[in-house]
Amino acid sequence: MLRRACLVRNLLLLSSGQSECVGVLGLEQRKRWAQPSTPRIHHMDLHSSAFLLKTKQPAKTQKKGKQAKAAAAAEDDDYEELAKTSGPGDLIKQLEELEDQLAEELTMHFSLRVNLRQYEQLPVKLETGEVLAMNHLGRVTMKTPSLVAINFSANPSAIKAARLALEQSALGNPQQEGPVLHLSIPRMTREKREEKVKSAKKIFNDYKDALNKVYAKHDKHAQSSLNNQEAYKAREVLLTMKRKFDKRGEDLVKAKTDALLSEMI
């Protein structure tokens, strides 16, 4: 009743142009009119964008991860199918064997320890034209920590050819004492390490040539035994696999090279 009376009284006063107290309800209404209109801000408005961003990103990441896994699985399926149809032999096994050979050769090449195998397996071309490994002609031993001896007592006629093979290799110049050749092991200086890095390029190039031969062999079989569409797909997968193993070999050479050059002398 009081509010209704105040409202009637205020309306009369306003219509007559008088300025008096307008009562509780009128003041509240005028305050509302006087205040600038501002949008309401809810707690969800403040945090919703960041929240949604945080929740959506993992979903995208998970989606990309699933897509990547699916693509990798499809690629593996292609490899397995191609390995069965592109014969001759097991394609993937052949590539992996070449990679293992590369790793073994690099380990032996970059080793700072004296590895007698590099002397034993050195090919020697005899006067007859026959090529044999050094250990088939003489007995290779480590006489001292800095001296290798190759004894040709059982096959003295091979000394000349063995000496020439050693001189043409990177193993050093031998000194002859009777039926025995001696080779001093040089100290591993920075220059020697850099020489090893340069000569490792030949090992890697031989690896790439072997990959190309495997690729060419399987591609030739695929082109002659499959229809045009299948042969095209086979060639694409073969090329992808060759490049994959090529890159893995390159990374292996780089890792071995960096390790050798980073070691203190």
mmCIF file of C-alpha atoms in Angstrom:
data_model
loop_
_atom_site.group_PDB
_atom_site.id
_atom_site.type_symbol
_atom_site.label_atom_id
_atom_site.label_comp_id
_atom_site.label_asym_id
_atom_site.label_seq_id
_atom_site.Cartn_x
_atom_site.Cartn_y
_atom_site.Cartn_z
ATOM 1 C CA MET A 1 0.000 0.000 0.000
ATOM 2 C CA LEU A 2 2.829 2.365 0.873
ATOM 3 C CA ARG A 3 4.656 1.695 -2.397
ATOM 4 C CA ARG A 4 1.465 2.175 -4.420
ATOM 5 C CA ALA A 5 0.812 5.477 -2.662
ATOM 6 C CA CYS A 6 4.361 6.629 -3.273
ATOM 7 C CA LEU A 7 4.113 5.684 -6.927
ATOM 8 C CA VAL A 8 0.852 7.627 -7.422
ATOM 9 C CA ARG A 9 2.306 10.624 -5.577
ATOM 10 C CA ASN A 10 5.475 10.577 -7.651
ATOM 11 C CA LEU A 11 3.597 10.414 -10.896
ATOM 12 C CA LEU A 12 1.575 13.434 -9.847
ATOM 13 C CA LEU A 13 4.672 15.356 -8.834
ATOM 14 C CA LEU A 14 6.491 14.495 -12.066
ATOM 15 C CA SER A 15 3.523 15.556 -14.195
ATOM 16 C CA SER A 16 3.420 18.891 -12.379
ATOM 17 C CA GLY A 17 7.183 19.490 -12.900
ATOM 18 C CA GLN A 18 7.972 19.481 -9.174
ATOM 19 C CA SER A 19 11.221 17.909 -7.969
ATOM 20 C CA GLU A 20 10.742 16.155 -4.689
ATOM 21 C CA CYS A 21 11.823 12.878 -3.262
ATOM 22 C CA VAL A 22 10.399 10.201 -5.495
ATOM 23 C CA GLY A 23 10.355 7.459 -2.993
ATOM 24 C CA VAL A 24 12.050 4.180 -2.719
ATOM 25 C CA LEU A 25 10.702 2.623 -5.927
ATOM 26 C CA GLY A 26 11.363 5.744 -8.034
ATOM 27 C CA LEU A 27 14.954 6.021 -6.837
ATOM 28 C CA GLU A 28 15.630 2.419 -7.667
ATOM 29 C CA GLN A 29 14.125 2.876 -11.136
ATOM 30 C CA ARG A 30 16.159 6.066 -11.777
ATOM 31 C CA LYS A 31 19.365 4.375 -10.654
ATOM 32 C CA ARG A 32 18.732 1.657 -13.164
ATOM 33 C CA TRP A 33 18.121 4.224 -15.907
ATOM 34 C CA ALA A 34 21.221 6.239 -14.942
ATOM 35 C CA GLN A 35 23.559 3.227 -14.989
ATOM 36 C CA PRO A 36 25.159 2.454 -18.369
ATOM 37 C CA SER A 37 24.121 -0.822 -19.785
ATOM 38 C CA THR A 38 26.910 -3.371 -19.447
ATOM 39 C CA PRO A 39 26.789 -6.941 -20.618
ATOM 40 C CA ARG A 40 26.600 -9.546 -17.987
ATOM 41 C CA ILE A 41 29.753 -11.569 -17.614
ATOM 42 C CA HIS A 42 29.379 -15.096 -16.491
ATOM 43 C CA HIS A 43 32.094 -17.267 -15.133
ATOM 44 C CA MET A 44 31.709 -19.549 -18.128
ATOM 45 C CA ASP A 45 32.401 -16.596 -20.472
ATOM 46 C CA LEU A 46 35.713 -15.938 -18.744
ATOM 47 C CA HIS A 47 36.963 -19.470 -18.900
ATOM 48 C CA SER A 48 35.040 -21.211 -21.616
ATOM 49 C CA SER A 49 37.401 -20.351 -24.502
ATOM 50 C CA ALA A 50 40.502 -21.432 -22.637
ATOM 51 C CA PHE A 51 38.730 -24.484 -21.314
ATOM 52 C CA LEU A 52 37.506 -25.481 -24.731
ATOM 53 C CA LEU A 53 40.971 -24.874 -26.179
ATOM 54 C CA LYS A 54 42.545 -27.108 -23.565
ATOM 55 C CA THR A 55 40.005 -29.825 -24.110
ATOM 56 C CA LYS A 56 39.986 -29.699 -27.892
ATOM 57 C CA GLN A 57 43.750 -29.738 -28.467
ATOM 58 C CA PRO A 58 44.341 -33.169 -26.921
ATOM 59 C CA ALA A 59 41.483 -34.476 -29.052
ATOM 60 C CA LYS A 60 43.188 -33.114 -32.168
ATOM 61 C CA THR A 61 46.529 -34.483 -31.037
ATOM 62 C CA GLN A 62 44.992 -37.862 -30.364
ATOM 63 C CA LYS A 63 43.315 -37.761 -33.745
ATOM 64 C CA LYS A 64 46.581 -36.938 -35.483
ATOM 65 C CA GLY A 65 48.340 -39.642 -33.501
ATOM 66 C CA LYS A 66 45.744 -42.192 -34.567
ATOM 67 C CA GLN A 67 46.026 -41.069 -38.179
ATOM 68 C CA ALA A 68 49.821 -41.378 -38.055
ATOM 69 C CA LYS A 69 49.589 -44.865 -36.556
ATOM 70 C CA ALA A 70 47.028 -45.870 -39.158
ATOM 71 C CA ALA A 71 49.269 -44.556 -41.957
ATOM 72 C CA ALA A 72 52.275 -46.395 -40.533
ATOM 73 C CA ALA A 73 50.235 -49.593 -40.237
ATOM 74 C CA ALA A 74 49.043 -49.222 -43.829
ATOM 75 C CA GLU A 75 52.625 -48.663 -44.948
ATOM 76 C CA ASP A 76 53.749 -51.789 -43.108
ATOM 77 C CA ASP A 77 50.946 -53.736 -44.763
ATOM 78 C CA ASP A 78 52.131 -52.499 -48.148
ATOM 79 C CA TYR A 79 55.673 -53.562 -47.318
ATOM 80 C CA GLU A 80 54.582 -57.027 -46.242
ATOM 81 C CA GLU A 81 52.372 -57.486 -49.284
ATOM 82 C CA LEU A 82 55.096 -56.256 -51.595
ATOM 83 C CA ALA A 83 57.658 -58.506 -49.962
ATOM 84 C CA LYS A 84 55.433 -61.474 -50.863
ATOM 85 C CA THR A 85 54.718 -60.482 -54.453
ATOM 86 C CA SER A 86 57.808 -58.618 -55.649
ATOM 87 C CA GLY A 87 60.292 -61.550 -55.166
ATOM 88 C CA PRO A 88 62.906 -62.853 -55.646
ATOM 89 C CA GLY A 89 63.664 -63.504 -52.017
ATOM 90 C CA ASP A 90 62.580 -61.672 -48.910
ATOM 91 C CA LEU A 91 62.876 -57.969 -49.753
ATOM 92 C CA ILE A 92 62.812 -56.581 -46.216
ATOM 93 C CA LYS A 93 65.249 -59.211 -44.991
ATOM 94 C CA GLN A 94 67.693 -58.298 -47.759
ATOM 95 C CA LEU A 95 67.534 -54.602 -46.887
ATOM 96 C CA GLU A 96 67.990 -55.289 -43.178
ATOM 97 C CA GLU A 97 70.991 -57.508 -43.890
ATOM 98 C CA LEU A 98 72.616 -54.696 -45.866
ATOM 99 C CA GLU A 99 71.954 -52.320 -42.973
ATOM 100 C CA ASP A 100 73.550 -54.776 -40.522
ATOM 101 C CA GLN A 101 76.603 -55.088 -42.764
ATOM 102 C CA LEU A 102 76.924 -51.312 -42.893
ATOM 103 C CA ALA A 103 76.752 -51.065 -39.095
ATOM 104 C CA GLU A 104 79.398 -53.767 -38.709
ATOM 105 C CA GLU A 105 81.744 -52.157 -41.224
ATOM 106 C CA LEU A 106 81.364 -48.725 -39.642
ATOM 107 C CA THR A 107 82.018 -50.109 -36.162
ATOM 108 C CA MET A 108 85.210 -51.733 -37.391
ATOM 109 C CA HIS A 109 86.212 -48.665 -39.420
ATOM 110 C CA PHE A 110 85.719 -46.121 -36.634
ATOM 111 C CA SER A 111 87.080 -48.248 -33.817
ATOM 112 C CA LEU A 112 90.072 -46.668 -32.047
ATOM 113 C CA ARG A 113 91.241 -50.079 -30.960
ATOM 114 C CA VAL A 114 93.373 -52.193 -33.247
ATOM 115 C CA ASN A 115 91.107 -54.674 -34.995
ATOM 116 C CA LEU A 116 93.078 -57.502 -36.553
ATOM 117 C CA ARG A 117 90.152 -58.358 -38.807
ATOM 118 C CA GLN A 118 90.939 -55.388 -41.031
ATOM 119 C CA TYR A 119 94.365 -56.940 -41.651
ATOM 120 C CA GLU A 120 93.080 -60.494 -41.894
ATOM 121 C CA GLN A 121 90.312 -59.668 -44.375
ATOM 122 C CA LEU A 122 92.417 -57.415 -46.602
ATOM 123 C CA PRO A 123 92.166 -58.798 -50.178
ATOM 124 C CA VAL A 124 95.476 -59.692 -51.801
ATOM 125 C CA LYS A 125 95.782 -60.168 -55.541
ATOM 126 C CA LEU A 126 98.402 -62.800 -56.341
ATOM 127 C CA GLU A 127 100.565 -62.952 -59.455
ATOM 128 C CA THR A 128 98.283 -65.678 -60.790
ATOM 129 C CA GLY A 129 95.337 -63.248 -60.668
ATOM 130 C CA GLU A 130 93.672 -65.047 -57.792
ATOM 131 C CA VAL A 131 92.421 -62.875 -54.929
ATOM 132 C CA LEU A 132 92.623 -64.201 -51.363
ATOM 133 C CA ALA A 133 92.196 -62.736 -47.908
ATOM 134 C CA MET A 134 95.425 -61.908 -46.060
ATOM 135 C CA ASN A 135 94.812 -64.521 -43.358
ATOM 136 C CA HIS A 136 94.716 -67.227 -46.052
ATOM 137 C CA LEU A 137 98.294 -66.357 -46.944
ATOM 138 C CA GLY A 138 99.918 -65.494 -43.611
ATOM 139 C CA ARG A 139 99.319 -65.534 -39.851
ATOM 140 C CA VAL A 140 98.313 -62.133 -38.467
ATOM 141 C CA THR A 141 99.215 -61.382 -34.838
ATOM 142 C CA MET A 142 99.544 -58.398 -32.512
ATOM 143 C CA LYS A 143 103.230 -58.464 -31.604
ATOM 144 C CA THR A 144 103.053 -55.406 -29.333
ATOM 145 C CA PRO A 145 100.250 -52.903 -28.580
ATOM 146 C CA SER A 146 101.625 -50.722 -31.368
ATOM 147 C CA LEU A 147 102.915 -53.344 -33.829
ATOM 148 C CA VAL A 148 101.150 -55.892 -36.071
ATOM 149 C CA ALA A 149 103.089 -58.838 -37.521
ATOM 150 C CA ILE A 150 102.110 -60.990 -40.512
ATOM 151 C CA ASN A 151 104.109 -64.207 -40.833
ATOM 152 C CA PHE A 152 104.404 -65.779 -44.301
ATOM 153 C CA SER A 153 106.666 -68.677 -43.326
ATOM 154 C CA ALA A 154 104.166 -71.152 -44.760
ATOM 155 C CA ASN A 155 103.688 -69.151 -47.968
ATOM 156 C CA PRO A 156 106.744 -66.926 -48.637
ATOM 157 C CA SER A 157 105.902 -66.430 -52.327
ATOM 158 C CA ALA A 158 102.903 -64.306 -51.317
ATOM 159 C CA ILE A 159 104.949 -61.674 -49.458
ATOM 160 C CA LYS A 160 105.382 -59.408 -52.480
ATOM 161 C CA ALA A 161 101.673 -59.333 -53.322
ATOM 162 C CA ALA A 162 100.717 -58.904 -49.645
ATOM 163 C CA ARG A 163 103.122 -56.018 -49.239
ATOM 164 C CA LEU A 164 101.671 -54.267 -52.286
ATOM 165 C CA ALA A 165 98.131 -54.735 -50.963
ATOM 166 C CA LEU A 166 99.111 -53.210 -47.605
ATOM 167 C CA GLU A 167 100.817 -50.241 -49.238
ATOM 168 C CA GLN A 168 97.745 -49.520 -51.373
ATOM 169 C CA SER A 169 95.451 -49.713 -48.349
ATOM 170 C CA ALA A 170 95.137 -47.250 -45.476
ATOM 171 C CA LEU A 171 96.847 -49.638 -43.048
ATOM 172 C CA GLY A 172 100.323 -48.222 -43.493
ATOM 173 C CA ASN A 173 103.663 -49.169 -45.066
ATOM 174 C CA PRO A 174 105.008 -52.535 -43.867
ATOM 175 C CA GLN A 175 108.618 -53.289 -42.949
ATOM 176 C CA GLN A 176 109.933 -56.704 -43.976
ATOM 177 C CA GLU A 177 112.090 -58.888 -41.749
ATOM 178 C CA GLY A 178 112.612 -62.263 -43.378
ATOM 179 C CA PRO A 179 109.217 -63.908 -43.998
ATOM 180 C CA VAL A 180 107.477 -61.467 -41.645
ATOM 181 C CA LEU A 181 105.912 -58.086 -42.420
ATOM 182 C CA HIS A 182 105.639 -55.563 -39.571
ATOM 183 C CA LEU A 183 103.221 -52.647 -39.504
ATOM 184 C CA SER A 184 103.396 -49.847 -36.944
ATOM 185 C CA ILE A 185 100.062 -48.647 -35.630
ATOM 186 C CA PRO A 186 99.984 -44.840 -35.857
ATOM 187 C CA ARG A 187 98.714 -42.696 -32.997
ATOM 188 C CA MET A 188 95.111 -41.634 -33.509
ATOM 189 C CA THR A 189 95.479 -37.877 -34.049
ATOM 190 C CA ARG A 190 92.801 -35.418 -35.075
ATOM 191 C CA GLU A 191 94.028 -35.657 -38.658
ATOM 192 C CA LYS A 192 93.750 -39.446 -38.603
ATOM 193 C CA ARG A 193 90.204 -39.197 -37.337
ATOM 194 C CA GLU A 194 89.280 -36.816 -40.139
ATOM 195 C CA GLU A 195 90.815 -39.232 -42.646
ATOM 196 C CA LYS A 196 88.607 -41.979 -41.246
ATOM 197 C CA VAL A 197 85.564 -39.734 -41.667
ATOM 198 C CA LYS A 198 86.427 -39.087 -45.318
ATOM 199 C CA SER A 199 87.086 -42.740 -46.089
ATOM 200 C CA ALA A 200 83.755 -43.672 -44.460
ATOM 201 C CA LYS A 201 81.991 -42.036 -47.417
ATOM 202 C CA LYS A 202 83.132 -44.917 -49.606
ATOM 203 C CA ILE A 203 81.573 -47.416 -47.189
ATOM 204 C CA PHE A 204 78.293 -45.505 -47.320
ATOM 205 C CA ASN A 205 78.393 -45.228 -51.123
ATOM 206 C CA ASP A 206 78.925 -48.996 -51.375
ATOM 207 C CA TYR A 207 75.892 -49.436 -49.110
ATOM 208 C CA LYS A 208 73.788 -47.179 -51.371
ATOM 209 C CA ASP A 209 74.911 -49.110 -54.454
ATOM 210 C CA ALA A 210 73.842 -52.356 -52.790
ATOM 211 C CA LEU A 211 70.427 -50.830 -51.967
ATOM 212 C CA ASN A 212 70.017 -49.750 -55.580
ATOM 213 C CA LYS A 213 70.780 -53.269 -56.802
ATOM 214 C CA VAL A 214 68.144 -54.776 -54.500
ATOM 215 C CA TYR A 215 65.637 -52.117 -55.595
ATOM 216 C CA ALA A 216 66.356 -52.707 -59.289
ATOM 217 C CA LYS A 217 66.047 -56.487 -58.939
ATOM 218 C CA HIS A 218 62.667 -56.351 -57.208
ATOM 219 C CA ASP A 219 61.368 -53.558 -59.440
ATOM 220 C CA LYS A 220 62.235 -55.551 -62.561
ATOM 221 C CA HIS A 221 60.343 -58.548 -61.194
ATOM 222 C CA ALA A 222 57.326 -56.398 -60.278
ATOM 223 C CA GLN A 223 57.163 -54.731 -63.711
ATOM 224 C CA SER A 224 57.234 -58.072 -65.503
ATOM 225 C CA SER A 225 54.815 -59.998 -63.277
ATOM 226 C CA LEU A 226 52.153 -57.426 -62.268
ATOM 227 C CA ASN A 227 49.612 -55.381 -64.176
ATOM 228 C CA ASN A 228 50.283 -51.687 -64.802
ATOM 229 C CA GLN A 229 48.444 -50.390 -61.733
ATOM 230 C CA GLU A 230 49.973 -52.925 -59.369
ATOM 231 C CA ALA A 231 53.424 -52.462 -60.902
ATOM 232 C CA TYR A 232 53.173 -48.693 -60.421
ATOM 233 C CA LYS A 233 52.189 -49.136 -56.779
ATOM 234 C CA ALA A 234 54.972 -51.672 -56.276
ATOM 235 C CA ARG A 235 57.531 -49.249 -57.693
ATOM 236 C CA GLU A 236 56.353 -46.464 -55.381
ATOM 237 C CA VAL A 237 56.580 -48.691 -52.307
ATOM 238 C CA LEU A 238 59.969 -50.061 -53.373
ATOM 239 C CA LEU A 239 61.305 -46.555 -53.856
ATOM 240 C CA THR A 240 59.964 -45.493 -50.466
ATOM 241 C CA MET A 241 61.628 -48.443 -48.788
ATOM 242 C CA LYS A 242 64.949 -47.797 -50.531
ATOM 243 C CA ARG A 243 64.907 -44.164 -49.444
ATOM 244 C CA LYS A 244 63.981 -45.195 -45.908
ATOM 245 C CA PHE A 245 66.985 -47.501 -45.576
ATOM 246 C CA ASP A 246 69.172 -44.950 -47.343
ATOM 247 C CA LYS A 247 68.261 -42.357 -44.699
ATOM 248 C CA ARG A 248 68.828 -44.827 -41.869
ATOM 249 C CA GLY A 249 72.282 -45.583 -43.220
ATOM 250 C CA GLU A 250 73.078 -41.884 -43.545
ATOM 251 C CA ASP A 251 72.007 -41.279 -39.944
ATOM 252 C CA LEU A 252 74.182 -44.162 -38.776
ATOM 253 C CA VAL A 253 77.251 -42.785 -40.556
ATOM 254 C CA LYS A 254 76.627 -39.331 -39.079
ATOM 255 C CA ALA A 255 76.272 -40.724 -35.555
ATOM 256 C CA LYS A 256 79.526 -42.678 -35.852
ATOM 257 C CA THR A 257 81.303 -39.667 -37.361
ATOM 258 C CA ASP A 258 80.135 -37.273 -34.649
ATOM 259 C CA ALA A 259 81.165 -39.726 -31.929
ATOM 260 C CA LEU A 260 84.654 -40.120 -33.377
ATOM 261 C CA LEU A 261 85.328 -36.408 -33.801
ATOM 262 C CA SER A 262 83.899 -35.481 -30.394
ATOM 263 C CA GLU A 263 86.233 -37.797 -28.471
ATOM 264 C CA MET A 264 89.236 -36.166 -26.833
ATOM 265 C CA ILE A 265 92.663 -37.121 -28.074
#
